[in-house]
Coordinates of C-alpha atoms (C1' of nucleotides) in Angstrom, one line a residue:
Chain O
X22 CA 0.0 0.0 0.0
X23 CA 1.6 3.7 -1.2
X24 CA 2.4 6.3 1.7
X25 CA 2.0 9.4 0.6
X26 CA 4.9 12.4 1.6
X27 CA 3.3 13.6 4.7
X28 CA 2.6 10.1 5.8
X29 CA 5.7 9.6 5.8
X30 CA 6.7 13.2 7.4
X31 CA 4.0 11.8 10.1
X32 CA 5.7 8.2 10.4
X33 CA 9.3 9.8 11.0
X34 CA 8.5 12.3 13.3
X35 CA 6.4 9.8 15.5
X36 CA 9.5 7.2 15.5
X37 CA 12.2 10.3 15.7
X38 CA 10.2 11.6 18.8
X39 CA 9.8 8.3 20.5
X40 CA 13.3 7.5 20.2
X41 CA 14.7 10.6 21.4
X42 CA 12.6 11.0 24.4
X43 CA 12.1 7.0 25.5
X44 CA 7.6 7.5 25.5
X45 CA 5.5 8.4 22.6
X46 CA 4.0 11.6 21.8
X47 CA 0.5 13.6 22.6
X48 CA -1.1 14.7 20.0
X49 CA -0.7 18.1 20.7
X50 CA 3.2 17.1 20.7
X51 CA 2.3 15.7 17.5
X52 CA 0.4 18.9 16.0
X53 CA 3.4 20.9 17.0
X54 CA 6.3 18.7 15.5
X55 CA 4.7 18.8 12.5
X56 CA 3.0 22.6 11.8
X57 CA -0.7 21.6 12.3
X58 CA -3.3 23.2 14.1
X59 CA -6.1 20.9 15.2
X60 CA -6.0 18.1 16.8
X61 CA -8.4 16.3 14.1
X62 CA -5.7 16.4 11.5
X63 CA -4.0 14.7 14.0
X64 CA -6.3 12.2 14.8
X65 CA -7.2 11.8 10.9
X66 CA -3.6 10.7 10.4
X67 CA -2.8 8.1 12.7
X68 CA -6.1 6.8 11.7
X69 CA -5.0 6.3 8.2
X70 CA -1.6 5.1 8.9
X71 CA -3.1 2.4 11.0
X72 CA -5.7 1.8 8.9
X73 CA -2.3 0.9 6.7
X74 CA -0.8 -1.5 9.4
X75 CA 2.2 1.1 9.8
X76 CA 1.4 1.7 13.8
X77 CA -0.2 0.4 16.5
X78 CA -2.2 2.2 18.9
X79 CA -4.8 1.6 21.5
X80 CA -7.9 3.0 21.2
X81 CA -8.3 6.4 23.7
X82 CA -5.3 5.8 25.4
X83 CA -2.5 8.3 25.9
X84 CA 0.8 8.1 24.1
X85 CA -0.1 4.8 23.0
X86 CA 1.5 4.6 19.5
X87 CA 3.4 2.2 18.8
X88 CA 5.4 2.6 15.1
X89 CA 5.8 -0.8 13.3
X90 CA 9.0 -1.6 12.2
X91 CA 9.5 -1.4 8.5
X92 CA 8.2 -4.7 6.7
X93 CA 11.6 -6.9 5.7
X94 CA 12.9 -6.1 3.9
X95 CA 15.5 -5.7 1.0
X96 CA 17.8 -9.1 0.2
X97 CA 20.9 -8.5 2.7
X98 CA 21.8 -5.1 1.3
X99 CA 22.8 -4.5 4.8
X100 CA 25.7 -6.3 5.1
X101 CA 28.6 -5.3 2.7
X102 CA 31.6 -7.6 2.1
X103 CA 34.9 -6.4 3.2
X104 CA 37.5 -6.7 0.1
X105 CA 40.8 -5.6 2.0
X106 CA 42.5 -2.5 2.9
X107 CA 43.7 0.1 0.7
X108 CA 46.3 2.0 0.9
X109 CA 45.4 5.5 1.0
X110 CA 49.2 7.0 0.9
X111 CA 51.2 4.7 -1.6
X112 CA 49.5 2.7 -3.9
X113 CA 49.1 -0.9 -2.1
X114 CA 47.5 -3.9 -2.7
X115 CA 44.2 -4.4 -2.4
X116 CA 43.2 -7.9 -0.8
X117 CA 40.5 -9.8 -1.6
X118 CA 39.6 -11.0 2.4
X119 CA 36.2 -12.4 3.2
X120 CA 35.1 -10.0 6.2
X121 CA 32.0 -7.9 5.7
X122 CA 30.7 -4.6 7.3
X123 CA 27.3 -3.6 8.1
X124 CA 25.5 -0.7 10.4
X125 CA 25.4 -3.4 12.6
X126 CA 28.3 -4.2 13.6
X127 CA 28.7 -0.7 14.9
X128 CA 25.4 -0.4 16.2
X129 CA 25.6 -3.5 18.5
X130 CA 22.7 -3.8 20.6
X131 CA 22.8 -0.1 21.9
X132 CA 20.2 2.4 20.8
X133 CA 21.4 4.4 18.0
X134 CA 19.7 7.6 16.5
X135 CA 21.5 9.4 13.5
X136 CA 21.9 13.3 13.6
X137 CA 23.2 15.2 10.3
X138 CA 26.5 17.5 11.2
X139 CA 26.1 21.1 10.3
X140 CA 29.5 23.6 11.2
X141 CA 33.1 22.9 11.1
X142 CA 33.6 22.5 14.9
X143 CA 35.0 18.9 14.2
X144 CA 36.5 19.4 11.4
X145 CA 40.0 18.3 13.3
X146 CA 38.2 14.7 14.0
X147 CA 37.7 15.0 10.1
X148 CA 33.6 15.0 11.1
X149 CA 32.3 17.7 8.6
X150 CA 28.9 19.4 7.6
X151 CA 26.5 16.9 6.2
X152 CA 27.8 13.8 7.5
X153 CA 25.7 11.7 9.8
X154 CA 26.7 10.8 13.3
X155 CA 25.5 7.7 15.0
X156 CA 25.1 8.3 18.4
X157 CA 24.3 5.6 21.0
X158 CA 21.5 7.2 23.3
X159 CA 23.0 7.6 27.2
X160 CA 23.5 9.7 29.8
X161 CA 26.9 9.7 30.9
X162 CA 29.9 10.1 29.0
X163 CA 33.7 9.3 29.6
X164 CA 36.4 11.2 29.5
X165 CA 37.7 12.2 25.6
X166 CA 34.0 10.9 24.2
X167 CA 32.5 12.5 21.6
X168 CA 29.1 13.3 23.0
X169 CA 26.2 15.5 22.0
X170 CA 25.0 17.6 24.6
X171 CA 22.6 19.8 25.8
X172 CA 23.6 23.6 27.6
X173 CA 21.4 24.9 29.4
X174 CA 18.3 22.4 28.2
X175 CA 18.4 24.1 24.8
X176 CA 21.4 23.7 22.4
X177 CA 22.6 20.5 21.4
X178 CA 26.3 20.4 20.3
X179 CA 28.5 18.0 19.3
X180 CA 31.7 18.0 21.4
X181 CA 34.6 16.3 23.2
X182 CA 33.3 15.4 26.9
X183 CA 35.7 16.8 29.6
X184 CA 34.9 16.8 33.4
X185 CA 37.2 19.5 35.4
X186 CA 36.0 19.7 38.9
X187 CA 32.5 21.0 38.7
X188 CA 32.5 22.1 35.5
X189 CA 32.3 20.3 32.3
X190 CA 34.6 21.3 29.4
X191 CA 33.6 20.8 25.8
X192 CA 36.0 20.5 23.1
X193 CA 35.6 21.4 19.6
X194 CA 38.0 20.2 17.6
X195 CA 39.1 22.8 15.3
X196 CA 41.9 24.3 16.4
X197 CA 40.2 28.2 15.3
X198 CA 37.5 27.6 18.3
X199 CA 37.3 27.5 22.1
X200 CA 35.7 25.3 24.2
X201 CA 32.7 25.7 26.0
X202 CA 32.6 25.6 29.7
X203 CA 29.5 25.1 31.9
X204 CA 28.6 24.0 35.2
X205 CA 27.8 20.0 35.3
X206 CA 24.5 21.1 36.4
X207 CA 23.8 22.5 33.0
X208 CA 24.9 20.1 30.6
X209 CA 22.9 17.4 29.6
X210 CA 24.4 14.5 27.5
X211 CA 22.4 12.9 25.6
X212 CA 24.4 10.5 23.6
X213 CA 28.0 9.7 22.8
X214 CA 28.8 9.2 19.2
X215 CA 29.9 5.7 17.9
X216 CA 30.6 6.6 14.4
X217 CA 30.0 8.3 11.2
X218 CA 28.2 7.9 7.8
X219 CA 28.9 10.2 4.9
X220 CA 27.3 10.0 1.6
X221 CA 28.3 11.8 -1.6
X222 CA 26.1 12.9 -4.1
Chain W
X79 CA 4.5 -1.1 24.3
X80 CA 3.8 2.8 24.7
X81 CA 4.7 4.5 27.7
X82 CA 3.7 7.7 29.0
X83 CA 5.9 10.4 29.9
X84 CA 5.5 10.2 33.5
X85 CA 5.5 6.3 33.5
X86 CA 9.1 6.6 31.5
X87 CA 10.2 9.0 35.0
X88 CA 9.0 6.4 36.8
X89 CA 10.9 3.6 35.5
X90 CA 13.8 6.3 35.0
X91 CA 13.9 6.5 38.9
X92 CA 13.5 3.1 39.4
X93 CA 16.5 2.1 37.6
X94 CA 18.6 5.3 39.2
X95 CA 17.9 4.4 42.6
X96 CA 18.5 0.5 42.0
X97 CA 21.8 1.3 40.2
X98 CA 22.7 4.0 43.1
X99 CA 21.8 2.0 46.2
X100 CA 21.5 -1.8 45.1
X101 CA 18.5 -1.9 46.4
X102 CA 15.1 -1.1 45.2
X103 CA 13.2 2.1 46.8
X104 CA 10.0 2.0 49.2
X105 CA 7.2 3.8 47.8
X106 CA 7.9 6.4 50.2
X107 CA 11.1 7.4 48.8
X108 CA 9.6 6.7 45.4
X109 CA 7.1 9.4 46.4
X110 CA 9.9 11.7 47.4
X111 CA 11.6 11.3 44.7
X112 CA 9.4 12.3 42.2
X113 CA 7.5 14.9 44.0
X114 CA 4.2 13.1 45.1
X115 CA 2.4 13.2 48.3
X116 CA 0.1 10.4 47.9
X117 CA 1.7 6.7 48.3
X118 CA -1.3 5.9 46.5
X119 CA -0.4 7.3 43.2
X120 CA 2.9 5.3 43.4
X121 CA 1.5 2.2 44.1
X122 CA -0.5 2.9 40.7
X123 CA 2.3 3.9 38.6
X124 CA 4.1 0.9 39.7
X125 CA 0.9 -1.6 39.2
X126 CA 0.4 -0.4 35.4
X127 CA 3.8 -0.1 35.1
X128 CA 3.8 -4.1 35.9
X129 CA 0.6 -4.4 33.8
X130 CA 3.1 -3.3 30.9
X131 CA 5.3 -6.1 31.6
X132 CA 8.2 -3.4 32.2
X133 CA 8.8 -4.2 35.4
X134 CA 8.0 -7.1 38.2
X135 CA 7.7 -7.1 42.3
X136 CA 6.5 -9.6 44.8
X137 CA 2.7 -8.4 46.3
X138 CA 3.2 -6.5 49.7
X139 CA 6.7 -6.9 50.3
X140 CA 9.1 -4.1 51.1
X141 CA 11.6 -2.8 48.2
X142 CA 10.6 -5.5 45.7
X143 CA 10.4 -4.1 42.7
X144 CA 12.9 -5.0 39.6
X145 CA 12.7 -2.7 36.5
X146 CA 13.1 -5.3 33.8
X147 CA 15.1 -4.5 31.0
X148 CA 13.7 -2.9 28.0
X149 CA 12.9 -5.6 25.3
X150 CA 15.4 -5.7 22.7
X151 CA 12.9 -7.0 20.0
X152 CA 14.5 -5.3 17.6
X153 CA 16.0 -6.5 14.9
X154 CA 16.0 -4.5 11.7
X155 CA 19.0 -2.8 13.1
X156 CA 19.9 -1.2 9.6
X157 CA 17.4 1.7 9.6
X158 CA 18.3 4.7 11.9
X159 CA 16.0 7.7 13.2
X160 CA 17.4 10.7 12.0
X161 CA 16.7 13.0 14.8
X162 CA 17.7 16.0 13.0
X163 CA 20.8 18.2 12.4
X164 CA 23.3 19.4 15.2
X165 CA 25.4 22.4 14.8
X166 CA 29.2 21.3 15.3
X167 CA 30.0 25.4 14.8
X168 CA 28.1 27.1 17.3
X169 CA 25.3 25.4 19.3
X170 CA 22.6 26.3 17.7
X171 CA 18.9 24.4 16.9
X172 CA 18.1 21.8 19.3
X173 CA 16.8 18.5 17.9
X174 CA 13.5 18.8 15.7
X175 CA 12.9 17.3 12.7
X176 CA 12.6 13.3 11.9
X177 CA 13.4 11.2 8.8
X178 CA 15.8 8.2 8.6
X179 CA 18.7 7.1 7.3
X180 CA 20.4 3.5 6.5
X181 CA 23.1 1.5 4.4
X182 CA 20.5 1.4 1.7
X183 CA 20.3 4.6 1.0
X184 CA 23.8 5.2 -0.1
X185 CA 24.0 1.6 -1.7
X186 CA 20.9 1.6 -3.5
X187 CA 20.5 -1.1 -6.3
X188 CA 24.4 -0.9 -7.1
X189 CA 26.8 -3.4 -6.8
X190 CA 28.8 -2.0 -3.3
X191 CA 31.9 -3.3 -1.3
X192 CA 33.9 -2.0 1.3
X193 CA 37.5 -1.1 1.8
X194 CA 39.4 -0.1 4.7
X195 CA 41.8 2.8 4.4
X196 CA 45.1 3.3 5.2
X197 CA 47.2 6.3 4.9
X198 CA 46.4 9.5 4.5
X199 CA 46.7 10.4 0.9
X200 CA 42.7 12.0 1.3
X201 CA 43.3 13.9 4.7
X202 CA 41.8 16.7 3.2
X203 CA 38.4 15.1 2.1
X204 CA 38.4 14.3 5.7
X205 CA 38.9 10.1 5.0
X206 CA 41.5 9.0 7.1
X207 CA 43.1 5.5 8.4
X208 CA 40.7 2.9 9.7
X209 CA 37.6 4.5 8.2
X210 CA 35.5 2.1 5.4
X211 CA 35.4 3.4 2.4
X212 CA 31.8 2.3 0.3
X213 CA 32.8 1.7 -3.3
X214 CA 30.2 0.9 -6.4
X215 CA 32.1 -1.5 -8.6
X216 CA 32.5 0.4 -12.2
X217 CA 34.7 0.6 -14.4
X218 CA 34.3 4.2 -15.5
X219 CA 33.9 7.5 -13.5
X220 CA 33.3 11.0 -13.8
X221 CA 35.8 13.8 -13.7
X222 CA 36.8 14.8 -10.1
X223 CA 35.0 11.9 -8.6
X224 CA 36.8 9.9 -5.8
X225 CA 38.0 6.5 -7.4
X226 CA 40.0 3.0 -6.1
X227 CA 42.3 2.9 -9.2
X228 CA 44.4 0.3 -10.1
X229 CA 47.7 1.2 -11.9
X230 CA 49.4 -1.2 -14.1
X231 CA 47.0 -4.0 -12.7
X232 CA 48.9 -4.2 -9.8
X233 CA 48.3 -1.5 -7.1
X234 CA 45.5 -0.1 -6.0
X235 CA 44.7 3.7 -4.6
X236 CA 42.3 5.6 -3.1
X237 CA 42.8 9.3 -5.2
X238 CA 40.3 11.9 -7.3
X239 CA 39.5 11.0 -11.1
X240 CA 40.9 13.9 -13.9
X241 CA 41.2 13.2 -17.6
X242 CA 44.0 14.9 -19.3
X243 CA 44.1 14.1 -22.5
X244 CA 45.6 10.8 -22.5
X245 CA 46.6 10.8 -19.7
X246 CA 44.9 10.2 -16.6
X247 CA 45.9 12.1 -13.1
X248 CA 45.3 10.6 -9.9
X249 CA 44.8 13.3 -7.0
X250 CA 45.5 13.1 -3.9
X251 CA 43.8 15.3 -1.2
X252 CA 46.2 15.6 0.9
X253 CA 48.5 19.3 -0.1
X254 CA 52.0 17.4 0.8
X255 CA 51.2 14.8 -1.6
X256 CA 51.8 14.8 -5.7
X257 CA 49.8 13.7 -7.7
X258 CA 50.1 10.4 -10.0
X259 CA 50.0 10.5 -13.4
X260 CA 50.2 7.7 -15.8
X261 CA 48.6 6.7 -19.2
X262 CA 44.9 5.9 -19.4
X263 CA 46.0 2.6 -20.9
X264 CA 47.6 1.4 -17.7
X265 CA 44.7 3.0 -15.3
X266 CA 41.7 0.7 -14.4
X267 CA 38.8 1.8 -12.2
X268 CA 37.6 -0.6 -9.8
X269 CA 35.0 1.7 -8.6
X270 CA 33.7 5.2 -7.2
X271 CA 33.0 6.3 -3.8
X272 CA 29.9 6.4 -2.5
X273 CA 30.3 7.2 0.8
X274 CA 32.2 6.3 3.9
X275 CA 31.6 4.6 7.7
X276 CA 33.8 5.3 10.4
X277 CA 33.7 3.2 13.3
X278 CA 35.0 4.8 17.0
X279 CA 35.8 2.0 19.6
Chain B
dG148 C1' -17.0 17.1 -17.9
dA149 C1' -19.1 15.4 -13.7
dA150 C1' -19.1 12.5 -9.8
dT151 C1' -16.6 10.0 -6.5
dT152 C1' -13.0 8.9 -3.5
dG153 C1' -8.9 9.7 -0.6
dT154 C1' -5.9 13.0 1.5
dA155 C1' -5.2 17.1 4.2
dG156 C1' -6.6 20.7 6.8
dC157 C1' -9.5 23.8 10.5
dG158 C1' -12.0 24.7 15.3
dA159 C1' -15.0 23.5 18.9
dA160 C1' -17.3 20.3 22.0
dT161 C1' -17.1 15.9 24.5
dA162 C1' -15.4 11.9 26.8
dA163 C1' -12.1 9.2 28.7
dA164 C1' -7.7 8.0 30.7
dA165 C1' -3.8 9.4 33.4
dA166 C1' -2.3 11.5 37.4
dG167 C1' -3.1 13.1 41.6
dC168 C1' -4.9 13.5 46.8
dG169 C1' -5.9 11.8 52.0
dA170 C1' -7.4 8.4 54.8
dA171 C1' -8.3 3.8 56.1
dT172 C1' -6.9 -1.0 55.8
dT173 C1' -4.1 -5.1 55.1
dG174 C1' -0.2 -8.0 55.4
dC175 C1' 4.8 -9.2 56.1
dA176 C1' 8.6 -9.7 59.0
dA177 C1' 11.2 -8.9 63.0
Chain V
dT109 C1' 2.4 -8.3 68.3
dT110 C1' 3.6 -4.5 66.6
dG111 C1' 5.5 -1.4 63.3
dC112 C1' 6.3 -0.3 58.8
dA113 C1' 5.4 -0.6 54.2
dA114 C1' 2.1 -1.9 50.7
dT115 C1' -2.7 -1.9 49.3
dT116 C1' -7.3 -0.2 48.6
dC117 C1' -11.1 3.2 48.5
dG118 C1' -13.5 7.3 46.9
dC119 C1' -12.7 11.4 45.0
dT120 C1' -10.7 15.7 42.1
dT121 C1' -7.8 17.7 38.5
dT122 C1' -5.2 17.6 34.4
dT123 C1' -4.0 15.7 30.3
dT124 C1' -5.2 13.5 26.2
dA125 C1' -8.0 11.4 22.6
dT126 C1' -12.2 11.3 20.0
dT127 C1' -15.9 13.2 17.3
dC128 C1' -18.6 16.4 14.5
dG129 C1' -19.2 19.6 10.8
dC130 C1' -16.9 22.0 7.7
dT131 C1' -13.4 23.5 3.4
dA132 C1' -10.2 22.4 -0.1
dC133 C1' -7.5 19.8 -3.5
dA134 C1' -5.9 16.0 -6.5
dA135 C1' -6.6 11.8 -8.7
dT136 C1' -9.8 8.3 -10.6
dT137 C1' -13.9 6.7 -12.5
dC138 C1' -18.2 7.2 -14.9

DNA sequence: GAATTGTAGCGAATAAAAAGCGAATTGCAA
DNA sequence: TTGCAATTCGCTTTTTATTCGCTACAATTC
């Protein structure tokens, strides 16, 4: 059955919004993520994508949606095989090896959400605007982790984790910008990054 | 199974104070903890919370509750939320909008392998040692694209694609590096990148 | 071209669940 | 057997979902 575009905005935004915050969203929450005014448009939607066997919810119960995993699913595109290693400095061989590589093995059993970079404040770590880190959701972070987190409950940034006494030091890594300092009161982490995925056009 | 957003503080405390203390809260402390006055509105929390099957305690006994962990029912692992964009200059938007992103959509239909990458002949493209390099297997590629070349059927390299005349120049990005240049007879692509994966431990 | 169907949207009124309270009661364990 | 913690009861408030009647648009069918 087709989904139409704002189905789909509808679909991401419910499974983004769950993930990030651990429950499911109101309505209201709902109407706000995604521009809309009444609750009925709401209501209409998650009707229809139900209706479509793409969620789950219980009938007058709060926060009760429950997105359905995508139906399987594409033959094993997931898993790439691993030819060898490449020299990237003098031309070496490449080896035909049998390993493979897949989001997977990266992902483990952690929860993982994806955020898309935007600045230059890694650029050191060689993490640049427009790639996609994949960031394991937790609260604490250790020392030298690349974490996102939260100042003040308002701006997420992406940052080496440093504790010094009570305050917490974040690091860009860019060698043009200063780190942020902030009380350990004020900062928030809300994931530490396991590892990138860039795509070019 | 959906959760409210006072059911997921619940749990949230649950599993704080268990981890802290080694021991599992009375409701009093429970109550305390999260503000209530009424031991009667913990002892509901806690019995839908068990309804849900998210966590389990013995009936009338003191400090019995165990917050089970969450259900790892997942398992198309491949497909990540993509909370939104994070600003690695200065903090700016917090997290907002909601699609997805996964293996597939770099790979698409094509033919795709992996290579690791050693050296640091494309520094400057920000692809350095130990990240996976996603390569389509072609045999022909556009000017200025990033190409694994093989030179004289024998070694392989990780550079940027330019036709000059009949010859063909292989480019690193890396500004202390020279560029290779040999015939276009003796040149074979093995592919063009697609994109890359970087793995942190 | 007209009628029909499905999607997308609005605002207001209504109903139900979730979350809360204080007080009284029950049941385990020392 | 007694004290503390858990349970239960009736009740209120807040939050959330549902429903109704309406407009508009785009695609499909008659």
């Amino acid at each position: 059955m087709a989904i139409t575009r704002r189905q789909k905005e509808v679909i991401d935004f419910l499974s983004g919004f769950t993930t990030k915050n651990g429950y499911s969203p109101s309505y209201e929450e709902i109407a706000s993520g995604l521009g809309l005014n009444s609750l009925a448009t709401v209501h209409k939607h998650i009707t229809n994508l139900q209706n479509k066997g793409l969620l789950q919810r219980a009938h007058n119960r709060s926060r009760s949606i429950d997105v359905l995993p995508p139906r399987t699913n594409k033959k094993g595109f997931e898993r790439l095989p691993l030819l060898g290693r490449i020299a990237a400095g003098q031309p070496v061989e490449a080896i035909e090896t049998a390993e493979s590589i897949s989001l997977g093995d990266i992902i483990g059993n952690r929860e993982v959400f994806a955020l898309e970079v935007r600045g230059d404040s890694m650029r050191d770590e060689h993490i640049v605007s427009g790639d996609y880190v994949l960031v394991e959701r937790t609260r604490t972070a250790r020392e030298g982790e690349i974490v996102v987190a939260l100042i003040d409950g308002a701006d997420a940034t992406l940052k080496r984790f440093y504790r010094e006494g009570s305050m917490i030091r974040l690091q860009p890594s860019n060698a043009e910008m200063a780190p942020i300092y902030a009380p350990a009161a004020n900062v928030t982490i809300q994931g530490k990054v396991l590892g990138i995925l860039r795509k070019y056009s």
